[in-house]
Short mmCIF file of C-alpha atoms in Angstrom, two decimals:
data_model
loop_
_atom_site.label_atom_id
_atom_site.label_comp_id
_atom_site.label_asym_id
_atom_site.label_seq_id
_atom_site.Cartn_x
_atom_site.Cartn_y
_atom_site.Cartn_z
CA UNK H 1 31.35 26.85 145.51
CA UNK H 2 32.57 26.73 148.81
CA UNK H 3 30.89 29.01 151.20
CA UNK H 4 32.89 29.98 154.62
CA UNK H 5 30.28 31.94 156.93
CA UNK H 6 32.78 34.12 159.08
CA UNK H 7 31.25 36.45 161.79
CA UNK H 8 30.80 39.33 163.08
CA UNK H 9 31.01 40.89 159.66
CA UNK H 10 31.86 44.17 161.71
CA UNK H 11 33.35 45.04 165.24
CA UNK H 12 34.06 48.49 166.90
CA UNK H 13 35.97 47.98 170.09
CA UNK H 14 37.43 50.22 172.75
CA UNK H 15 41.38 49.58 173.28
CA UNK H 16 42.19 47.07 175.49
CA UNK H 17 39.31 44.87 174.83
CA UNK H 18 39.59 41.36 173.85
CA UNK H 19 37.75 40.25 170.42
CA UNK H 20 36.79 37.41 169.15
CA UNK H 21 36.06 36.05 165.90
CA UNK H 22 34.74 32.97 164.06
CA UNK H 23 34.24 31.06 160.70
CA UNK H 24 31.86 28.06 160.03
CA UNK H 25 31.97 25.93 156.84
CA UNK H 26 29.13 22.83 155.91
CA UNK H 27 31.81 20.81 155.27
CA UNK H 28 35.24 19.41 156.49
CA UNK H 29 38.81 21.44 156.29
CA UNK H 30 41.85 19.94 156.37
CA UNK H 31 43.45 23.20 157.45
CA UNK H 32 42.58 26.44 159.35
CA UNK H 33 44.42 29.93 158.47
CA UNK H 34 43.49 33.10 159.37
CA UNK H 35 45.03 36.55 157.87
CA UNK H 36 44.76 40.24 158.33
CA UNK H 37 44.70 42.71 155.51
CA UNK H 38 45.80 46.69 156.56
CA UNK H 39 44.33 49.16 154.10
CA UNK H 40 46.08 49.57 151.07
CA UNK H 41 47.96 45.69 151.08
CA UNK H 42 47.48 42.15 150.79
CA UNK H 43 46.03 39.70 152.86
CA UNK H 44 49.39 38.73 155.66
CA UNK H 45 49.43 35.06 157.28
CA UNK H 46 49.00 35.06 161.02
CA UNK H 47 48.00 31.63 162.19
CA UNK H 48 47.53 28.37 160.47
CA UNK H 49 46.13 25.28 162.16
CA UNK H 50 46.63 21.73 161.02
CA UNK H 51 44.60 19.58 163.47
CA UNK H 52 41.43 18.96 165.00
CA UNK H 53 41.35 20.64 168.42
CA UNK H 54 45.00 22.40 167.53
CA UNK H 55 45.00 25.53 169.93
CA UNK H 56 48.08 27.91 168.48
CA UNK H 57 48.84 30.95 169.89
CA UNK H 58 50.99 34.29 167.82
CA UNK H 59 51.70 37.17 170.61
CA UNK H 60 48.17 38.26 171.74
CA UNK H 61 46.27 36.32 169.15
CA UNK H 62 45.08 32.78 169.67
CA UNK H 63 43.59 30.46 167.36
CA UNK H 64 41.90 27.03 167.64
CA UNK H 65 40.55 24.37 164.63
CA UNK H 66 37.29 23.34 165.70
CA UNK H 67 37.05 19.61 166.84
CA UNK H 68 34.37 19.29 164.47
CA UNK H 69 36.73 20.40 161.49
CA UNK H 70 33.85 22.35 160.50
CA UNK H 71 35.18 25.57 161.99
CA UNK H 72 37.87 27.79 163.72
CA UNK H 73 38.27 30.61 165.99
CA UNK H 74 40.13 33.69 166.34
CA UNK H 75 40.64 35.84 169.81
CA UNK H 76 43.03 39.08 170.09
CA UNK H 77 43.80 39.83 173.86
CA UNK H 78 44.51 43.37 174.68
CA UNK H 79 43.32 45.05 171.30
CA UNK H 80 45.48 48.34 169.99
CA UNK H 81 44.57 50.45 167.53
CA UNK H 82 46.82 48.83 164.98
CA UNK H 83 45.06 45.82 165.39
CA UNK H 84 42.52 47.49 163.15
CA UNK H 85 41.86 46.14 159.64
CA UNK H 86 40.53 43.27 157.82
CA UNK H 87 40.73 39.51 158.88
CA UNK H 88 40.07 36.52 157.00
CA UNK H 89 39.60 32.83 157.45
CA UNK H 90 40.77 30.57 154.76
CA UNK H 91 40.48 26.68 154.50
CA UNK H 92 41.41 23.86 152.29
CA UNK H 93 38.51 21.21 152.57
CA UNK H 94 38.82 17.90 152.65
CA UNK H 95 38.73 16.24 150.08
CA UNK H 96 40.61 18.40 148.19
CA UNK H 97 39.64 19.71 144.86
CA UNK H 98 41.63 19.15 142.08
CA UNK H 99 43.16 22.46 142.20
CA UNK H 100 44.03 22.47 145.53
CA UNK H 101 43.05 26.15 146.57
CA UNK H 102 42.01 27.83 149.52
CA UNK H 103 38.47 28.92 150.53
CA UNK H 104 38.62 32.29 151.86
CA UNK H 105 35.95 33.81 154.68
CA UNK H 106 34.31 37.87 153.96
CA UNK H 107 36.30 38.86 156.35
CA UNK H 108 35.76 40.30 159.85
CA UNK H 109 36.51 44.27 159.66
CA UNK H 110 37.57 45.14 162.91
CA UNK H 111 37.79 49.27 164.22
CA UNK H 112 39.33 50.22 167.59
CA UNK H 113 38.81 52.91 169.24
CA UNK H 114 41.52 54.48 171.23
CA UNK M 1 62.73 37.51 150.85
CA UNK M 2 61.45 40.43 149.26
CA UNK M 3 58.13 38.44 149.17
CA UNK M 4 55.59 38.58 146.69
CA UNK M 5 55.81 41.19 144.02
CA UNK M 6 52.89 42.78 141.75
CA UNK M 7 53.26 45.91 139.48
CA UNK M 8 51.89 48.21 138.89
CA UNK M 9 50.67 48.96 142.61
CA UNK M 10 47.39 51.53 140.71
CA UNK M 11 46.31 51.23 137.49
CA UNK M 12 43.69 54.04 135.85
CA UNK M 13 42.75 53.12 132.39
CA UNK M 14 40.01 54.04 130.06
CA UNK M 15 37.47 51.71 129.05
CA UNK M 16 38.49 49.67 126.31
CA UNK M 17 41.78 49.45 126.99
CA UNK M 18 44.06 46.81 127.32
CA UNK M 19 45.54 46.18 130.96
CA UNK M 20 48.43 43.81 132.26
CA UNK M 21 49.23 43.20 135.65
CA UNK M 22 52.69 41.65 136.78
CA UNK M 23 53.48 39.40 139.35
CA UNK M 24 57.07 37.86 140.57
CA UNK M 25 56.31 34.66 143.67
CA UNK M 26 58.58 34.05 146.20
CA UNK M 27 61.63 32.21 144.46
CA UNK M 28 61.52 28.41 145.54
CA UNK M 29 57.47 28.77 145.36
CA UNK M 30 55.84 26.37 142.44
CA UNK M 31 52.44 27.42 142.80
CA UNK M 32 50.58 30.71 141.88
CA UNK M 33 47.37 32.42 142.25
CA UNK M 34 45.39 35.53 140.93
CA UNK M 35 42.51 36.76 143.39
CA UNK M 36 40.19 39.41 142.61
CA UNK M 37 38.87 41.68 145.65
CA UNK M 38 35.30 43.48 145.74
CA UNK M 39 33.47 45.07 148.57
CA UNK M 40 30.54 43.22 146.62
CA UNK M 41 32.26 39.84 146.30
CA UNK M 42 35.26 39.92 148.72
CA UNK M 43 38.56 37.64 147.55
CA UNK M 44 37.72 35.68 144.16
CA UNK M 45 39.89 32.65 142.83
CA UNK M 46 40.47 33.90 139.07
CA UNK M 47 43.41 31.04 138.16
CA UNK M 48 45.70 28.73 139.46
CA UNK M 49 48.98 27.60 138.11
CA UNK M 50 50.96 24.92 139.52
CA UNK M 51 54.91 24.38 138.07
CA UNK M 52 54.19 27.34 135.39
CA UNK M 53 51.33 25.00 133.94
CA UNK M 54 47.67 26.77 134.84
CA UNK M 55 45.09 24.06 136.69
CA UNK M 56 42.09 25.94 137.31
CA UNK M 57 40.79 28.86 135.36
CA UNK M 58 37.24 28.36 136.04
CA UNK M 59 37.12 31.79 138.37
CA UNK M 60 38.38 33.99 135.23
CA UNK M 61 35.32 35.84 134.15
CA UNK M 62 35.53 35.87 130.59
CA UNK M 63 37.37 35.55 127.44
CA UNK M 64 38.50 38.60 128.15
CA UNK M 65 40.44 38.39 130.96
CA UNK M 66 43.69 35.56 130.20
CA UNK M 67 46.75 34.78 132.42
CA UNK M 68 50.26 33.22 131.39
CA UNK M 69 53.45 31.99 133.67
CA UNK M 70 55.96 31.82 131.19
CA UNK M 71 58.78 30.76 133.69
CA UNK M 72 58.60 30.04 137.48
CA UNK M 73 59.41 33.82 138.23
CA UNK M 74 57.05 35.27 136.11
CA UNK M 75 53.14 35.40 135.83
CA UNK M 76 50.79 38.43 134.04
CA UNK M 77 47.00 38.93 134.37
CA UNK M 78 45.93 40.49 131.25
CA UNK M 79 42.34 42.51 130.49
CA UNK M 80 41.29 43.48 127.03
CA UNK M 81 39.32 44.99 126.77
CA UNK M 82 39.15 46.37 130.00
CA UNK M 83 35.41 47.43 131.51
CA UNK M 84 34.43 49.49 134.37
CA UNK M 85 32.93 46.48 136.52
CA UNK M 86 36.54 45.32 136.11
CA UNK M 87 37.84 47.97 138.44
CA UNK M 88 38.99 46.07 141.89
CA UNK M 89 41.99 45.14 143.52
CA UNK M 90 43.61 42.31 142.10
CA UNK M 91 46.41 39.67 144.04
CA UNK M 92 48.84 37.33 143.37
CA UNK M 93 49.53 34.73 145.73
CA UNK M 94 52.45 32.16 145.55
CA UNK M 95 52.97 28.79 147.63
CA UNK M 96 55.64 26.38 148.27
CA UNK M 97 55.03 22.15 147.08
CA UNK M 98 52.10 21.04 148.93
CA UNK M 99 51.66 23.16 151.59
CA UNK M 100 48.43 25.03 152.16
CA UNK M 101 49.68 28.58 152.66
CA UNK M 102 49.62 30.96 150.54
CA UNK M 103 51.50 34.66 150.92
CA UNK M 104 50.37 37.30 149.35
CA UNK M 105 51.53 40.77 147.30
CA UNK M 106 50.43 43.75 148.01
CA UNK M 107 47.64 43.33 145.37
CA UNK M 108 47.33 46.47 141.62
CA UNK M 109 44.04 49.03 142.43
CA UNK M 110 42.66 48.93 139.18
CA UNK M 111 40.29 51.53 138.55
CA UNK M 112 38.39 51.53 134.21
CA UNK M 113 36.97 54.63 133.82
#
């Protein structure tokens, strides 16, 4: 299947910091989405990205689809400790499979220390 | 929008037992999803459905796991018999037409002891 390589698997940050985050595919996405899961709940949208090159910002977290379509990155700004959790890249290649689904990332686990 | 909902939110059953999980989409969504999560294997597509009808079910593991939608408000993931390498946290995801995002309830801890 469809393999997303998203890195760092792990971060441990001091407050305050900026982080940055990134997810690499062999092949081209038609869309970009990232999402954060807090312990105990489900996977919540934060960005999606439609185009090449699209730059989209949400508060202190930024997003950009790769120019290459082959990958996307994430930055926080200012990190606070509720900013910890899970995040996850997710992609719908191009072409699209017949069932249309999304290709999720391992996720990025992401601590911060106060 | 109340959002996606799943029931029950934890789930401890014996091996052997049968399990269902529930899951109500966002009303106005046509398309719905059941993930699997592992530390081992992260988020797995089990099955898709698309206007109640299911499209992919190549990510269920088994005969023993099955999945209905019997209306647009309605899906269950059932188990029987249930096994302890089942124990994870399973989602349900809905979508609107042809857009790519998908939300996402709050996911059923299953544990199979």
């Amino acid at each position: 299947g469809q393999q997303l390589n998203q890195s760092p698997q792990s971060m441990f940050i001091q407050e305050e910091e900026d982080v940055s985050m990134n997810c690499t595919s062999s092949s081209i996405f038609n869309t970009w989405l990232w999402y954060k899961q807090d312990p105990g709940e489900g996977p919540v949208l934060l960005i999606a990205l439609y185009k090449a090159g699209e730059l989209t910002s949400n508060g202190r977290l930024t997003a950009q689809f790769g120019i290459t379509r082959k990958d996307s990155f994430l930055n926080i700004s200012a990190s606070i400790p509720s900013d910890v959790g899970i995040y996850f890249c997710a992609g719908q290649p191009v072409p699209q499979t017949g069932a249309n689904n999304l290709f999720f990332g391992t996720g990025t686990r992401l601590t911060v220390i106060p | 929008d109340a959002g996606v909902i799943q029931s029950p939110r934890h789930e401890v059953t014996e091996m052997g037992q049968e399990v269902t999980l529930r899951c109500k989409p966002i009303s106005g969504h046509n398309s719905l999803f059941w993930y699997r999560q592992t530390m081992m294997r992260g988020l797995e597509l089990l099955i898709y459905f698309n206007n109640n009808v299911p499209i992919d079910d190549s990510g269920m593991p088994e005969d023993r796991f099955s999945a209905k939608m019997p209306n647009a408000s309605f899906s269950t993931l059932k188990i029987q018999p249930s096994e302890p390498r089942d124990s994870a946290v399973y989602f349900c995801a809905s979508r609107e037409g042809a857009t790519d995002t998908q939300y996402f309830g709050p996911g059923t801890r299953l544990t199979v002891l």
